[in-house]
């Protein structure tokens, strides 16, 4: 059984991390797994780039810019450019040797000029079974990656809240109809990393009669494991005698990541528990405005963008708590990584987060957009005992062990190759 995974890139972003983990876990299980990317930054076993050279990079950049320019006149505000894709341009992979030789094509995150809707249509036309792991909502909406409070995709997109001057048959309507037509009568199975996303996917008319299963992302629990906290802090140049709160995102000030609520929660702690607040420092990894961080009332240890998994493991172990105040999220890799390291997580009760955190046992589920509730959560988990941190780790092992997740994917592949469309839960 040969599997070819297709993802935009092999580094940067949760989808790339998840796709590589699935690929690696399948290889360790003896599956002939390959991964095909547009942007190759690593050199993983059985990893392949669609193309190479300066001209190839120029064409990729052109496709990305072309899509952005097409969307630009329709932007309601600047947030749309990060949350909306129409896949009107992309590469054709139908004749790629790896795709031709694969028994199953496994799609992941394919936006920003990598695959167009026509590219996906060509893959479907090959007649090969296709598995698509959904890392956001885009495959079943009219273009948004996260829909917020909009549920037009249940029937048919249109009147899109992200579009300037929306109407019944706007850009989102056209995109949605194209997707629905592509999926109709196709041999495709959608996989959601969380049951929350699976519930939304099943409501979308674009996926009517499409098999949908929920399988969490795997993680190497031998790598993401508890380490000596003081040694980790020493290695990272962090203080031993402080309570350290960890926060990370590709773009720290992205509204969807909810940093403003963390800021407000820390202000509440500062006002209500000044003695404790004086002992708290914030550790941040990701893209951050340094001028803004200098104005923050708590001391910030800015780790910048962290690409090394080894450093990430040390960061999780150095922290007393990991905070994820996201307003929309699927099944964040950072939460799984933190839990596997025995570090409790505080997050809003949204998306797939409640499936990952057991309230007051492995972390704290705060009320959505409630900074006071988030502050209560931070206060509670900062004082977790070593025994409680052991239970955090044990819970993660039960839910996300590589062996369990890998077997679910292998079972799905076998079902599709045998034309068995029974739905997994």
XYZ file of C-alpha atoms in Angstrom:
425
model
C 0.000 0.000 0.000
C 1.607 3.262 -1.161
C 0.384 6.571 0.254
C 1.337 10.020 -1.043
C 0.655 12.924 1.297
C 0.265 16.349 -0.313
C 0.834 19.508 1.740
C 1.834 23.079 0.905
C 5.063 22.946 2.914
C 6.994 20.741 5.318
C 7.656 23.449 7.930
C 5.780 26.351 9.462
C 2.207 25.974 10.671
C 0.256 23.248 12.399
C -0.794 21.468 9.208
C 2.816 20.897 8.151
C 3.664 19.511 11.579
C 0.620 17.228 11.578
C 1.177 15.990 8.014
C 4.797 15.076 8.757
C 3.829 13.304 11.966
C 1.232 11.201 10.179
C 3.739 10.423 7.412
C 6.488 9.432 9.878
C 4.156 7.312 11.995
C 2.971 5.409 8.918
C 6.552 4.706 7.838
C 7.381 3.417 11.316
C 4.354 1.113 10.979
C 5.788 -0.309 7.754
C 3.576 1.610 5.291
C 5.149 2.840 2.028
C 4.412 6.502 2.763
C 5.676 9.539 0.820
C 5.081 13.262 1.234
C 4.937 15.746 -1.650
C 5.291 19.474 -0.936
C 5.482 22.722 -2.860
C 7.993 24.296 -0.456
C 10.656 21.954 0.894
C 12.689 23.205 3.838
C 13.513 19.872 5.450
C 14.922 16.665 4.044
C 12.747 14.005 5.613
C 12.848 10.367 4.488
C 10.529 9.837 1.502
C 9.943 13.581 1.167
C 9.750 15.104 -2.301
C 9.368 18.608 -3.723
C 7.084 19.190 -6.705
C 9.819 21.255 -8.341
C 13.098 23.060 -7.784
C 15.010 26.073 -9.027
C 14.551 29.832 -9.215
C 11.939 29.778 -11.996
C 9.860 27.270 -10.022
C 9.926 29.576 -6.963
C 8.991 32.582 -9.107
C 5.955 30.755 -10.502
C 4.857 29.725 -7.009
C 5.124 33.320 -5.831
C 3.140 34.491 -8.870
C 0.328 32.045 -8.087
C 0.194 33.232 -4.482
C 0.100 36.917 -5.525
C -2.472 36.254 -8.271
C -4.934 34.759 -5.801
C -4.376 37.593 -3.310
C -4.872 40.258 -5.993
C -8.094 38.584 -7.118
C -9.448 38.656 -3.560
C -8.201 42.162 -2.723
C -11.165 44.122 -4.206
C -13.549 41.946 -2.191
C -11.821 42.387 1.178
C -14.048 43.727 3.920
C -11.004 44.292 6.121
C -7.395 43.166 6.390
C -8.281 40.016 8.364
C -9.816 38.461 5.254
C -6.401 38.019 3.630
C -5.419 35.553 6.360
C -8.763 33.770 6.524
C -9.929 33.441 2.928
C -8.697 31.444 -0.053
C -10.416 30.712 -3.359
C -7.889 28.360 -4.998
C -8.307 29.958 -8.419
C -4.737 29.083 -9.349
C -2.381 26.217 -8.586
C -0.249 23.379 -9.883
C -1.427 20.257 -11.651
C -0.245 17.101 -9.879
C -2.308 14.494 -11.717
C 0.676 13.427 -13.836
C 3.229 13.547 -11.021
C 5.001 10.135 -10.794
C 4.342 9.819 -7.052
C 0.655 10.557 -7.541
C 0.476 8.145 -10.483
C 2.046 5.312 -8.465
C 0.087 5.914 -5.249
C -2.697 3.623 -4.092
C -4.148 6.450 -1.998
C -3.755 10.223 -2.305
C -3.773 11.918 1.102
C -4.402 15.669 0.991
C -3.625 18.064 3.820
C -3.345 21.907 3.626
C -3.098 22.904 -0.042
C -3.892 26.638 -0.201
C -1.982 29.842 -1.078
C -1.431 28.990 -4.716
C -0.433 25.335 -4.302
C -3.513 23.461 -5.583
C -6.435 25.074 -7.352
C -9.949 23.671 -7.375
C -9.196 22.481 -10.888
C -6.083 20.689 -9.571
C -8.262 18.885 -7.030
C -10.803 18.038 -9.734
C -7.999 16.427 -11.771
C -6.913 14.316 -8.787
C -10.494 13.164 -8.223
C -10.757 12.247 -11.923
C -7.895 9.765 -11.502
C -10.353 7.516 -9.680
C -7.915 6.801 -6.858
C -9.152 6.859 -3.262
C -8.504 10.271 -1.693
C -8.197 10.949 2.032
C -8.287 14.607 3.033
C -7.246 15.545 6.563
C -8.976 18.820 7.408
C -6.792 21.218 9.376
C -9.444 23.949 9.187
C -12.894 24.517 7.656
C -11.822 25.576 4.157
C -12.614 22.307 2.313
C -16.330 22.646 3.114
C -16.879 26.429 3.077
C -17.061 29.051 0.349
C -13.508 30.168 1.041
C -13.030 30.981 4.722
C -10.690 28.875 6.826
C -12.742 29.579 9.946
C -16.317 30.812 9.623
C -16.754 32.469 13.025
C -20.462 32.825 13.708
C -21.492 32.243 10.081
C -23.129 28.923 9.148
C -24.190 29.646 5.572
C -22.153 26.581 4.506
C -24.876 24.374 5.999
C -27.008 25.084 2.923
C -24.925 27.048 0.432
C -22.501 29.902 0.938
C -23.399 33.430 -0.088
C -23.937 36.694 1.747
C -20.419 36.084 3.070
C -19.635 38.209 6.167
C -15.972 38.403 5.175
C -16.696 39.955 1.761
C -17.219 43.616 0.965
C -20.755 44.083 -0.419
C -21.861 40.435 -0.004
C -24.740 39.064 -2.023
C -26.550 35.781 -2.654
C -24.243 34.660 -5.465
C -21.002 36.289 -4.413
C -17.481 34.886 -4.584
C -18.137 32.512 -1.667
C -21.195 31.058 -3.435
C -19.211 30.279 -6.594
C -16.388 28.689 -4.590
C -18.804 26.585 -2.556
C -20.692 25.279 -5.597
C -17.445 24.274 -7.295
C -16.393 22.275 -4.231
C -19.780 20.581 -3.957
C -19.594 19.535 -7.607
C -16.060 18.179 -7.217
C -16.993 16.034 -4.210
C -20.154 14.637 -5.781
C -19.676 10.984 -6.757
C -15.977 11.106 -5.816
C -14.031 8.420 -3.957
C -13.040 10.798 -1.178
C -13.045 10.521 2.597
C -12.646 13.509 4.894
C -10.816 13.206 8.214
C -11.180 15.832 10.924
C -8.643 16.100 13.733
C -11.395 16.919 16.224
C -14.979 15.797 16.694
C -15.950 19.482 16.815
C -14.724 20.022 13.259
C -16.335 16.739 12.240
C -19.716 17.957 13.478
C -19.397 21.142 11.403
C -18.250 19.199 8.343
C -21.259 16.896 8.513
C -23.546 19.942 8.497
C -22.100 21.276 5.242
C -24.123 20.463 2.144
C -20.844 20.445 0.188
C -19.987 17.158 1.910
C -23.368 15.502 1.507
C -22.827 11.732 1.126
C -19.067 12.137 1.742
C -17.539 9.811 4.339
C -16.292 11.796 7.369
C -14.249 10.366 10.235
C -12.515 11.929 13.222
C -8.913 10.937 13.951
C -6.598 13.056 16.144
C -3.086 13.916 15.037
C -0.392 11.525 16.302
C 2.581 12.619 18.362
C 5.864 10.980 19.311
C 5.356 10.699 23.059
C 8.919 9.469 23.522
C 10.183 12.805 22.187
C 7.597 15.094 23.793
C 8.150 13.991 27.359
C 8.825 15.452 30.819
C 12.359 16.745 31.410
C 14.080 18.348 34.384
C 12.488 21.787 34.703
C 15.463 23.626 36.191
C 17.848 22.221 33.596
C 15.491 23.342 30.811
C 15.255 26.833 32.279
C 19.028 27.060 32.581
C 19.492 25.963 28.963
C 16.989 28.573 27.752
C 18.263 31.381 29.968
C 15.027 31.523 31.949
C 14.783 32.202 35.711
C 14.382 29.275 38.096
C 12.520 31.217 40.773
C 9.577 32.535 38.733
C 6.202 31.222 37.652
C 6.510 31.035 33.872
C 3.497 31.261 31.560
C 4.069 30.064 27.993
C 2.227 31.422 24.954
C 2.994 30.806 21.299
C 1.572 31.368 17.816
C 2.832 31.938 14.301
C 1.527 35.521 14.582
C 1.218 36.537 18.221
C -1.181 39.429 17.612
C -3.457 37.558 15.192
C -6.956 38.348 16.515
C -7.979 34.680 16.281
C -5.194 33.730 18.712
C -6.811 35.838 21.443
C -3.706 37.395 22.982
C -5.728 40.414 24.155
C -7.615 38.104 26.547
C -4.364 36.803 28.000
C -3.239 40.396 28.457
C -6.498 41.259 30.232
C -6.326 38.105 32.374
C -2.827 38.954 33.554
C -3.983 42.490 34.386
C -6.769 40.988 36.528
C -4.245 38.806 38.361
C -2.015 41.850 38.841
C -4.855 43.810 40.429
C -6.288 40.976 42.532
C -3.125 39.089 43.518
C -0.199 41.534 43.297
C 2.139 39.310 45.307
C 1.612 36.391 42.897
C 1.713 38.696 39.876
C 5.152 39.944 40.862
C 6.349 36.353 40.602
C 4.904 35.737 37.100
C 6.804 36.179 33.847
C 5.647 35.476 30.298
C 7.542 33.351 27.774
C 6.482 33.905 24.162
C 7.450 32.155 20.950
C 6.333 33.335 17.516
C 6.342 36.520 15.474
C 6.017 39.501 17.795
C 6.253 43.292 17.657
C 9.199 44.119 19.927
C 8.096 47.725 20.475
C 4.730 46.463 21.724
C 6.371 43.899 24.046
C 8.400 46.673 25.697
C 5.143 48.333 26.810
C 3.710 45.124 28.321
C 3.293 45.276 32.106
C 4.754 41.793 32.708
C 8.317 40.838 31.877
C 8.401 38.985 28.551
C 11.030 36.496 27.467
C 10.746 36.705 23.677
C 11.979 33.454 22.129
C 11.079 34.610 18.582
C 10.092 31.967 16.020
C 11.115 28.507 17.255
C 11.752 25.939 14.539
C 13.674 23.431 16.663
C 11.472 20.697 18.218
C 14.169 20.171 20.850
C 13.826 23.779 22.010
C 10.030 23.500 22.012
C 10.204 20.489 24.325
C 12.406 22.467 26.691
C 9.992 25.418 26.573
C 7.018 23.253 27.517
C 9.001 21.692 30.353
C 10.285 25.056 31.579
C 6.759 26.461 31.826
C 4.347 26.141 34.730
C 1.426 26.498 32.328
C 0.734 26.840 28.617
C -1.992 29.334 27.704
C -4.056 29.068 24.506
C -6.760 31.786 24.419
C -7.666 31.085 20.762
C -11.129 32.135 19.646
C -11.280 29.455 16.947
C -9.097 26.377 16.679
C -9.289 22.769 15.601
C -6.979 20.417 17.514
C -3.851 22.518 18.139
C -0.549 20.641 18.079
C 0.772 22.935 20.798
C -1.822 21.693 23.281
C -0.952 18.048 22.620
C 2.772 18.796 22.878
C 2.361 20.620 26.176
C 0.206 17.880 27.699
C 2.698 15.203 26.650
C 5.397 17.146 28.482
C 3.223 17.171 31.607
C 2.479 20.899 31.428
C -1.173 21.849 32.064
C -3.017 23.982 29.506
C -5.477 26.839 29.984
C -7.733 27.629 27.045
C -11.186 28.767 26.059
C -13.827 26.073 25.710
C -14.008 26.322 21.910
C -13.434 24.081 18.899
C -11.575 20.889 19.695
C -10.060 22.231 22.936
C -12.639 20.569 25.262
C -11.727 17.218 23.675
C -8.125 17.699 24.791
C -8.331 19.271 28.251
C -10.049 17.692 31.241
C -11.218 20.637 33.321
C -9.311 21.066 36.597
C -7.383 17.831 35.975
C -5.137 18.385 32.971
C -5.774 22.116 32.706
C -8.592 24.622 32.751
C -11.433 25.311 30.297
C -12.298 28.994 30.533
C -15.523 30.617 29.374
C -15.126 31.937 25.833
C -13.938 35.565 25.622
C -14.090 35.820 29.424
C -10.819 37.283 30.699
C -11.829 36.796 34.344
C -12.442 33.086 33.720
C -9.088 32.862 31.944
C -7.419 34.550 34.921
C -9.012 32.006 37.276
C -7.665 29.218 35.102
C -4.138 30.610 35.108
C -4.248 31.060 38.888
C -5.392 27.450 39.373
C -2.926 25.636 37.112
C 0.122 27.639 38.186
C 0.073 25.675 41.400
C -0.378 22.167 39.986
C 1.638 19.645 41.986
C 4.211 17.257 40.450
C 1.650 14.462 40.862
C -0.948 16.431 38.922
C 1.576 17.029 36.133
C 2.104 13.250 35.930
C -1.650 12.834 35.406
C -1.499 15.448 32.638
C 1.055 13.314 30.828
C -0.886 10.080 31.355
C -4.039 11.596 29.887
C -2.165 12.669 26.743
C -0.712 9.186 26.304
C -4.183 7.667 26.327
C -5.568 10.056 23.709
C -2.746 10.766 21.278
C -0.356 7.825 21.238
C 1.157 7.284 17.813
C 0.269 3.590 17.672
C -3.440 4.219 18.265
C -3.754 7.036 15.730
C -1.684 5.279 13.057
C -3.825 2.175 13.229
C -6.949 4.270 12.676
C -5.478 5.703 9.487
C -4.370 2.280 8.257
C -7.875 0.939 8.889
C -9.362 3.840 6.918
C -6.971 3.235 4.010
C -7.885 -0.443 3.943
C -11.591 0.374 3.988
C -11.220 2.719 1.036
C -9.169 0.261 -0.970
C -11.844 -2.324 -0.276
C -14.642 0.123 -1.168
C -15.934 -0.051 2.391
C -17.453 3.321 3.274
C -18.460 2.580 6.849
C -17.906 5.735 8.863
C -15.385 5.822 11.692
C -16.029 7.694 14.913
